[in-house]
C-alpha cells in the first residue's frame, strides 16, 4: 500500500521526491480525483483518475504516482465534485478565469546558485517591483538593469511578491469595474512563480520558473542577494463571497482564522486571514520557504503583515508560534527574516521573537517629521539615528533588528513626501478614501510637480537630507525603487492597483535629478567604506559618538529645537566625522570641535551645494564655525 512513499511527516514531502507524484490534504473528502487536460482551453478533462482511499490515502493525505506523467502536463484536483487548482503546484496556466485555470506539473530541482554571506550590518536593501522597474519588465530583462544597481551600490534587492496572484481583489470601482491588483499581494498559492513577468506569453509555458531561478543566479554572480516579499497572511480566496481556488474546498477551518460568528476574520484587510499555526498550514509555509530558499536560491524573506503568523485559530496572539519556529529552524534561521510587524488587529514592532529584523515605521515617521520641520522631534531623532534601541533592546540582533526606511511601496515616494500636502488616490476608484491620510509630508510651496526653480532646489536639498539620514543611521537601510532619481507617483500613496505611468520607473528622471543620484551613490559608498555607520555592537558614548548642538557639547533637546550635531569616530580607519542637521527656517552657525594631531576639517558634503555631491572633500574649513543654511545638512571629515 505504501511501497512508493518515502519516509515523511507530511504530504508536502511527497512532492519533494523528484518523480511524478501528486499529493493533497483533504481530511473530510469522500471522493478525490485527478483531472488531466490536453490544452489550456479545454474545460472537459480527457482523463479522470479516481483515487481509492484504501490505495491512495495516508491519514488525511491523498496521493498518486504515475511514471508516465511528463513535466508540463495540465491538471486539476476534484474534491467531492468541486474542481480545484493544486495548492502545491509550481506553475499555473496563464491569464484566464479562475475556473479555466490549470495546474502545471513540474519536478523539483535544487538551485545551483550559492548562498551569500553578506552580514546584516553590511546589507543595503533596494525594494523593487519587477514589473514596474520599467514598462513591461520581465525576469529576463531585469538582468539588463543589474549594472544600474551596481552603479548605485546596493547589494540586496527585495522583490515585491512574485507568487502567482489573482489580478482582481473583489473591490469595485463605482462603475463596477474590477480593480486590478498590480502589487501582487493577493496570492493564489505559495509556490508558483507568477507568469506576469515571464518572457513567454504562452499560457501553458512554465519558463517563468527557470527565468526567475536564472535571474537569482545572475544577481548572485554580480554580488547582489535576493529577498522576497512573501504573503502568508491571506489568500486570493477572500471572504464568504470570494473566489474558490482550493483552500476553501479543502477545509475552511483548517486554512483560515474564523471569528466567533464562524465568519472569516480579516486581520489582513483582504477578506480573510490564513491560519498559519495549524499543523498542516505551518508545514506548508515552512515547505514553501524551503522551496524558495533551497530550490530557487533566494537569500531571505520579508513577511507581509507578519503578526498573522503569530495568531491562533481564534486570532489570538500566541506566545509560541510559527514566528518562533522560523528563527529556530535549522535551515531557515540562516535566511534573512524581516517582518512587517503590524496587521489590522495589532501593532507588534519590537515584539517579534529575537532574531527577526523588523520594518521600523517609527524611523520613517520621525525622519519625515524632522525634515518637515515639526517641533519636538530631536529626542526621537537621536534614538532613530542610533539604532532605535528603545524599541529593539530585547533583540539579540541589536542595531540590525531595525530596517530603516523613509519610503516603501506602501505610501508616498520620497519625492512625493516633499511635493504633496495630501494624497491623490482618485485613480484608485475609491473616492480618495483609501490610503493613509497622515503622511507627514510638505509640498514646500506648491502642490505637486512644479517648474519653480526655488521650490525644486529646496526639494532636491531635502531629498539629500533624507538620503544622508538614511545611510548614516545604525540598522539596515532600505531604499524604495526610484527614490534615488526622485520617482513620483503623482501623490498616490496606495498605488496597488496602478500598472501604468503612475508606478513605472521613469528613467528620464535620472538625467533630470543627476545630483540626487550622485549624492545617493556617494552616501552608499561612504557607508560601505566606514564601519562607524554600520556597527554590530552598540556605540560607545563620548568615545565613538559625541553629541553637540550649535554649541559644542550642548545638544538642544527642547521642544522647539530643530537641529542637532554629533562627532563620530571610526576606530578602524582612525577617521573623525562631524555631522550637523538643520531643519530650522534660517541658517545656524555650528561651533566645530577642535582637532588634534595637526588634522583639519574638510567639507565632505553640504546638501545645499550641488558641487559636493561627489564627496571629494577638497574644501578645507578654516573657520571655527560652519554656517549650515536652512533645511540642509553637512558632513565634515578630519584629515
CSV table of C-alpha atoms in Angstrom, one decimal, residues 17-275:
chain,number,residue,atom,x,y,z
A,17,UNK,CA,10.7,13.5,-4.3
A,18,UNK,CA,11.9,14.1,-7.8
A,19,UNK,CA,9.4,11.9,-9.7
A,20,UNK,CA,5.8,12.3,-11.0
A,21,UNK,CA,3.9,12.2,-7.7
A,22,UNK,CA,0.8,14.2,-6.6
A,23,UNK,CA,-0.5,14.7,-3.1
A,24,UNK,CA,-3.3,16.7,-1.4
A,25,UNK,CA,-4.5,17.3,2.1
A,26,UNK,CA,-8.3,16.7,2.1
A,27,UNK,CA,-9.2,15.4,5.6
A,28,UNK,CA,-13.0,15.4,5.2
A,29,UNK,CA,-13.1,14.4,1.5
A,30,UNK,CA,-15.1,11.4,0.5
A,31,UNK,CA,-14.2,11.3,-3.2
A,32,UNK,CA,-10.9,12.7,-4.8
A,33,UNK,CA,-10.0,12.6,-8.4
A,34,UNK,CA,-7.2,14.0,-10.7
A,35,UNK,CA,-8.4,15.6,-13.9
A,36,UNK,CA,-6.0,15.8,-16.8
A,37,UNK,CA,-6.4,18.2,-19.8
A,38,UNK,CA,-4.8,18.3,-23.2
A,39,UNK,CA,-4.9,22.1,-23.8
A,40,UNK,CA,-5.4,25.2,-21.7
A,41,UNK,CA,-8.7,25.9,-23.4
A,42,UNK,CA,-10.2,22.6,-22.6
A,43,UNK,CA,-13.0,22.6,-20.0
A,44,UNK,CA,-13.6,18.9,-20.1
A,45,UNK,CA,-10.7,16.6,-18.9
A,46,UNK,CA,-9.5,13.9,-21.3
A,47,UNK,CA,-8.7,11.6,-18.4
A,48,UNK,CA,-10.0,11.3,-14.9
A,49,UNK,CA,-8.3,9.2,-12.3
A,50,UNK,CA,-10.5,8.4,-9.3
A,51,UNK,CA,-8.4,7.8,-6.2
A,52,UNK,CA,-9.1,4.9,-3.9
A,53,UNK,CA,-9.0,5.7,-0.2
A,54,UNK,CA,-7.5,2.2,0.5
A,55,UNK,CA,-4.8,2.6,-2.0
A,56,UNK,CA,-4.2,6.3,-2.4
A,57,UNK,CA,-4.7,7.7,1.1
A,58,UNK,CA,-2.4,8.0,4.1
A,59,UNK,CA,-4.0,9.6,7.1
A,60,UNK,CA,-5.6,12.9,5.9
A,61,UNK,CA,-3.5,13.0,2.7
A,62,UNK,CA,-4.3,11.7,-0.8
A,63,UNK,CA,-1.6,10.9,-3.2
A,64,UNK,CA,-1.0,9.4,-6.7
A,65,UNK,CA,2.1,8.4,-8.7
A,66,UNK,CA,2.4,7.6,-12.4
A,67,UNK,CA,5.8,7.3,-14.1
A,68,UNK,CA,4.2,8.0,-17.4
A,69,UNK,CA,3.3,11.6,-16.4
A,70,UNK,CA,5.5,14.2,-18.1
A,71,UNK,CA,6.5,17.7,-16.9
A,72,UNK,CA,4.2,20.3,-18.3
A,73,UNK,CA,1.0,18.2,-18.1
A,74,UNK,CA,-2.1,20.1,-17.2
A,75,UNK,CA,-4.4,19.0,-14.4
A,76,UNK,CA,-6.8,19.9,-11.6
A,77,UNK,CA,-7.9,18.1,-8.5
A,78,UNK,CA,-11.6,17.3,-7.9
A,79,UNK,CA,-12.7,17.1,-4.3
A,80,UNK,CA,-16.3,15.8,-3.7
A,81,UNK,CA,-17.4,17.2,-7.0
A,82,UNK,CA,-15.6,20.6,-6.8
A,83,UNK,CA,-12.8,21.1,-9.4
A,84,UNK,CA,-9.9,23.0,-7.8
A,85,UNK,CA,-6.3,24.1,-8.5
A,86,UNK,CA,-3.4,22.3,-6.8
A,87,UNK,CA,-2.3,24.4,-3.9
A,88,UNK,CA,1.2,22.9,-4.2
A,89,UNK,CA,1.6,23.5,-7.9
A,90,UNK,CA,4.9,25.1,-9.0
A,91,UNK,CA,3.2,26.7,-12.1
A,92,UNK,CA,-0.3,27.5,-13.3
A,93,UNK,CA,-1.6,28.3,-16.8
A,94,UNK,CA,-1.7,31.9,-17.9
A,95,UNK,CA,-4.1,34.8,-17.7
A,96,UNK,CA,-7.5,33.2,-17.8
A,97,UNK,CA,-10.6,33.0,-15.5
A,98,UNK,CA,-10.2,31.0,-12.3
A,99,UNK,CA,-12.5,28.2,-13.4
A,100,UNK,CA,-10.5,27.7,-16.5
A,101,UNK,CA,-7.0,27.9,-15.0
A,102,UNK,CA,-5.0,24.6,-14.8
A,103,UNK,CA,-2.1,23.4,-12.6
A,104,UNK,CA,1.1,22.5,-14.5
A,105,UNK,CA,3.0,19.6,-13.2
A,106,UNK,CA,6.8,20.2,-12.6
A,107,UNK,CA,9.5,18.3,-10.9
A,108,UNK,CA,11.6,19.8,-8.2
A,109,UNK,CA,15.3,20.9,-8.8
A,110,UNK,CA,18.0,22.1,-6.4
A,111,UNK,CA,19.3,25.6,-7.1
A,112,UNK,CA,22.8,25.9,-8.4
A,113,UNK,CA,23.2,29.4,-7.0
A,114,UNK,CA,25.2,29.6,-3.9
A,115,UNK,CA,24.0,31.4,-0.8
A,116,UNK,CA,25.5,34.8,0.1
A,117,UNK,CA,27.4,35.7,3.2
A,118,UNK,CA,26.5,39.3,3.4
A,119,UNK,CA,26.4,40.4,7.1
A,120,UNK,CA,23.3,42.1,8.4
A,121,UNK,CA,25.3,45.2,9.1
A,122,UNK,CA,26.5,45.4,5.5
A,123,UNK,CA,23.2,44.9,3.9
A,124,UNK,CA,21.8,47.7,1.6
A,125,UNK,CA,18.3,46.9,0.6
A,126,UNK,CA,16.6,48.1,-2.6
A,127,UNK,CA,12.8,47.4,-2.6
A,128,UNK,CA,11.7,46.9,-6.2
A,129,UNK,CA,8.7,45.6,-8.2
A,130,UNK,CA,10.0,43.6,-11.1
A,131,UNK,CA,7.1,44.6,-13.4
A,132,UNK,CA,7.4,48.4,-12.6
A,133,UNK,CA,11.2,48.8,-12.9
A,134,UNK,CA,10.4,49.7,-16.5
A,135,UNK,CA,7.4,49.3,-18.7
A,136,UNK,CA,6.7,45.6,-19.4
A,137,UNK,CA,9.7,44.5,-17.4
A,138,UNK,CA,10.4,40.7,-17.2
A,139,UNK,CA,12.6,38.4,-15.2
A,140,UNK,CA,15.0,38.3,-18.1
A,141,UNK,CA,15.0,42.0,-19.0
A,142,UNK,CA,15.6,42.8,-15.3
A,143,UNK,CA,19.1,41.4,-15.8
A,144,UNK,CA,19.8,44.4,-18.0
A,145,UNK,CA,19.3,46.7,-15.0
A,146,UNK,CA,21.9,45.0,-12.9
A,147,UNK,CA,24.7,47.4,-14.0
A,148,UNK,CA,22.5,50.2,-12.7
A,149,UNK,CA,22.0,48.6,-9.4
A,150,UNK,CA,25.8,48.0,-9.1
A,151,UNK,CA,26.5,51.6,-10.1
A,152,UNK,CA,24.1,52.7,-7.3
A,153,UNK,CA,26.0,50.5,-4.9
A,154,UNK,CA,23.2,48.4,-3.3
A,155,UNK,CA,23.9,44.7,-2.6
A,156,UNK,CA,20.4,43.4,-1.9
A,157,UNK,CA,17.2,43.5,-3.9
A,158,UNK,CA,13.9,42.9,-2.2
A,159,UNK,CA,11.3,41.9,-4.8
A,160,UNK,CA,7.6,42.7,-4.2
A,161,UNK,CA,5.6,39.4,-4.4
A,162,UNK,CA,6.3,37.0,-7.2
A,163,UNK,CA,3.9,34.2,-6.1
A,164,UNK,CA,1.2,33.8,-8.7
A,165,UNK,CA,-1.6,36.1,-7.7
A,166,UNK,CA,-5.1,36.9,-8.7
A,167,UNK,CA,-5.4,40.1,-10.6
A,168,UNK,CA,-8.7,41.1,-9.0
A,169,UNK,CA,-9.4,41.5,-5.3
A,170,UNK,CA,-13.2,41.8,-5.5
A,171,UNK,CA,-13.0,45.6,-4.8
A,172,UNK,CA,-15.1,47.6,-7.3
A,173,UNK,CA,-14.9,51.0,-8.9
A,174,UNK,CA,-18.1,53.0,-8.6
A,175,UNK,CA,-18.9,51.9,-12.2
A,176,UNK,CA,-18.4,48.3,-11.1
A,177,UNK,CA,-15.2,47.9,-13.0
A,178,UNK,CA,-12.9,45.5,-11.1
A,179,UNK,CA,-9.8,47.0,-9.6
A,180,UNK,CA,-6.6,45.2,-10.8
A,181,UNK,CA,-4.1,44.1,-8.1
A,182,UNK,CA,-0.8,45.2,-9.5
A,183,UNK,CA,1.5,44.9,-6.5
A,184,UNK,CA,0.9,41.2,-6.1
A,185,UNK,CA,-0.3,41.0,-2.5
A,186,UNK,CA,-3.1,38.5,-3.5
A,187,UNK,CA,-1.6,35.1,-3.7
A,188,UNK,CA,-3.3,32.0,-5.3
A,189,UNK,CA,-0.6,29.8,-3.7
A,190,UNK,CA,2.8,30.0,-2.1
A,191,UNK,CA,4.9,28.0,-4.6
A,192,UNK,CA,4.0,29.0,-8.1
A,193,UNK,CA,6.2,31.7,-9.7
A,194,UNK,CA,4.0,34.3,-11.4
A,195,UNK,CA,3.8,34.3,-15.2
A,196,UNK,CA,3.1,38.1,-15.2
A,197,UNK,CA,6.9,38.8,-15.5
A,198,UNK,CA,7.7,35.9,-17.9
A,199,UNK,CA,9.3,36.5,-21.3
A,200,UNK,CA,7.0,33.8,-22.7
A,201,UNK,CA,3.4,34.7,-23.4
A,202,UNK,CA,2.3,31.1,-23.9
A,203,UNK,CA,-0.4,30.2,-21.4
A,204,UNK,CA,0.9,26.7,-20.9
A,205,UNK,CA,4.6,27.6,-20.7
A,206,UNK,CA,6.4,27.2,-17.4
A,207,UNK,CA,9.6,29.0,-18.4
A,208,UNK,CA,9.0,31.6,-15.6
A,209,UNK,CA,10.4,29.1,-13.1
A,210,UNK,CA,13.8,28.9,-14.9
A,211,UNK,CA,13.7,32.5,-15.8
A,212,UNK,CA,13.5,33.6,-12.1
A,213,UNK,CA,16.0,31.0,-11.0
A,214,UNK,CA,18.4,32.3,-13.6
A,215,UNK,CA,17.8,35.9,-12.5
A,216,UNK,CA,18.7,35.0,-8.9
A,217,UNK,CA,21.9,33.2,-10.1
A,218,UNK,CA,23.0,36.2,-12.2
A,219,UNK,CA,22.3,38.7,-9.4
A,220,UNK,CA,24.4,36.5,-7.1
A,221,UNK,CA,27.2,36.5,-9.6
A,222,UNK,CA,27.1,40.3,-9.5
A,223,UNK,CA,27.3,40.4,-5.8
A,224,UNK,CA,23.6,41.1,-5.1
A,225,UNK,CA,21.5,39.0,-2.8
A,226,UNK,CA,17.8,38.4,-3.3
A,227,UNK,CA,15.0,38.8,-0.7
A,228,UNK,CA,11.3,38.0,-1.5
A,229,UNK,CA,8.3,39.9,-0.1
A,230,UNK,CA,6.1,36.9,0.9
A,231,UNK,CA,2.4,36.9,1.7
A,232,UNK,CA,1.2,34.2,4.0
A,233,UNK,CA,-1.3,36.3,5.9
A,234,UNK,CA,-4.2,35.8,3.5
A,235,UNK,CA,-5.0,34.3,0.1
A,236,UNK,CA,-6.9,35.5,-3.0
A,237,UNK,CA,-10.0,33.5,-2.0
A,238,UNK,CA,-11.3,36.5,0.0
A,239,UNK,CA,-14.2,36.1,2.4
A,240,UNK,CA,-17.6,34.4,2.1
A,241,UNK,CA,-18.2,35.9,-1.4
A,242,UNK,CA,-14.7,35.5,-2.6
A,243,UNK,CA,-13.3,33.1,-5.2
A,244,UNK,CA,-12.7,29.4,-4.5
A,245,UNK,CA,-9.2,28.3,-5.7
A,246,UNK,CA,-8.6,25.4,-3.4
A,247,UNK,CA,-8.3,26.0,0.3
A,248,UNK,CA,-12.0,26.7,0.9
A,249,UNK,CA,-12.8,23.3,-0.7
A,250,UNK,CA,-10.2,21.5,1.4
A,251,UNK,CA,-11.3,22.8,4.8
A,252,UNK,CA,-12.1,26.4,5.7
A,253,UNK,CA,-11.5,25.9,9.4
A,254,UNK,CA,-8.1,24.3,8.7
A,255,UNK,CA,-6.8,27.1,6.4
A,256,UNK,CA,-8.5,30.2,7.7
A,257,UNK,CA,-9.0,32.0,11.0
A,258,UNK,CA,-12.6,32.3,11.9
A,259,UNK,CA,-14.3,34.7,14.3
A,260,UNK,CA,-16.9,33.8,17.0
A,261,UNK,CA,-19.7,34.0,14.4
A,262,UNK,CA,-17.8,31.5,12.2
A,263,UNK,CA,-17.1,34.1,9.6
A,264,UNK,CA,-13.7,34.8,8.1
A,265,UNK,CA,-11.5,37.0,10.3
A,266,UNK,CA,-9.9,39.8,8.4
A,267,UNK,CA,-6.6,40.9,10.0
A,268,UNK,CA,-5.2,41.4,6.5
A,269,UNK,CA,-7.8,43.8,5.1
A,270,UNK,CA,-8.2,41.4,2.2
A,271,UNK,CA,-11.2,39.4,3.3
A,272,UNK,CA,-9.5,36.5,5.1
A,273,UNK,CA,-6.6,35.6,7.4
A,274,UNK,CA,-4.6,32.5,6.8
A,275,UNK,CA,-4.5,30.1,9.8
